[in-house]
């Protein structure tokens, strides 16, 4: 090992050059990494929503949608605005009042139920469908153009707008996080270090590994926006220890009287097992996420596991060379450590160890039960819809026109009587506002082939009948989930095992169900993997049990705090 370490440390030009080439390559690859904002994409293939989306895309289309409300507008102005919105690149169609009734007649003669869906209190509500799905860049650009057309006072809401808003927030939040985290890390490291240049070395080494990890994400088809937004900060936080371990070991060897080369060689040799064990347990924990049926676990796990491996290699290969190159500067900038002395705390813990163990035993049950009782949000817009301008616009539309929350229901076509009875029963449920299908839009006595082709193909294609079910509740809450249950139970009654649903709330319901079933398996795999690594590293039968138990208790206490 000594020869290998000495060999690397002597490559003062080639090692940094290789890393520089890798960094430049990673920076060039970074813009090409595809970021996925559709959380339904990670549902297992057999999930109801995933199957429904595939059938809709093949037979009916599954376009992005949004609602645009403009206040203080006349019928004539609304018609002109509709034409202008329809002409925007990326917009497939705009549905408004004139698509349902003849608006040349007096408004008073139009039924209130129909009129109030699209024109109320001198405000017009346009239902916009896009050429592509909610999360596409083309759809986002179309919404930006719509905003320029209707002005800042208009309200835009819906899945496509939530997606665009989420992208906008993500781009700004990552920069803000890094601007806060990096200076904060530097401040903490100044107090924990023994040299003024240490913190800059740590940040530089970890920064290099983060860039390489983000650039090499190009090997994946896509990376979720959740992974993309948190991977850098988590990698920095978890891998920082590796650099600190190595540097402090090097300084200890220098303080014992060794020259630079022998000191760094001995430092790498003595710290390698600790760093490797730490890295392996972290990698094992992340790789446990791969067993999740909800595939975002694999997305997060693989990206972060790769990041930890890259950080480990960067610290072990590049950092010793950097330390040798900057050894004179490190020596000249040495200062006394400002870190807090923990010897007194250690003596206190040992003196009252029996009491501390008893307190820990007492905390096990309440912390375990509390962390299991947490309420989680699973929707892709949960982080953007609770507050701010997006929430204000959604509330504005809801106050005037009510809730617009759509679920698409697919059933086998051909049984008109069953479709009619199912639609009638769905309408009778308290959380369902309206149901649209061929059996509700046209007299069932009229043969289907006599209906207009575009109408028929909008609701019947590929052996399936499509129903548009409008809910009078929205958001990620018990009422919305109850509405989904009403739809599923009614569909199961008429089409046992043959129905499919798609929509924002059905996706969330499927995600919630899948994740809840994944929790136990992920916890079990991670505990076994970490325990096995500790067992092999420390070669002790009791330490894996003790260390994993302490880690689990700390996790339960941490996750119980949000509950309380």
XYZ file of C-alpha atoms in Angstrom, residues 425 488-496 499:
11
model
C -74.066 6.345 -10.010
C -62.651 3.089 -8.039
C -65.385 1.308 -6.049
C -68.069 2.295 -8.549
C -65.948 1.253 -11.533
C -65.142 -2.070 -9.825
C -68.870 -2.682 -9.342
C -69.629 -2.465 -13.083
C -66.281 -3.560 -14.551
C -64.542 -5.860 -12.032
C -61.094 -0.332 -15.167
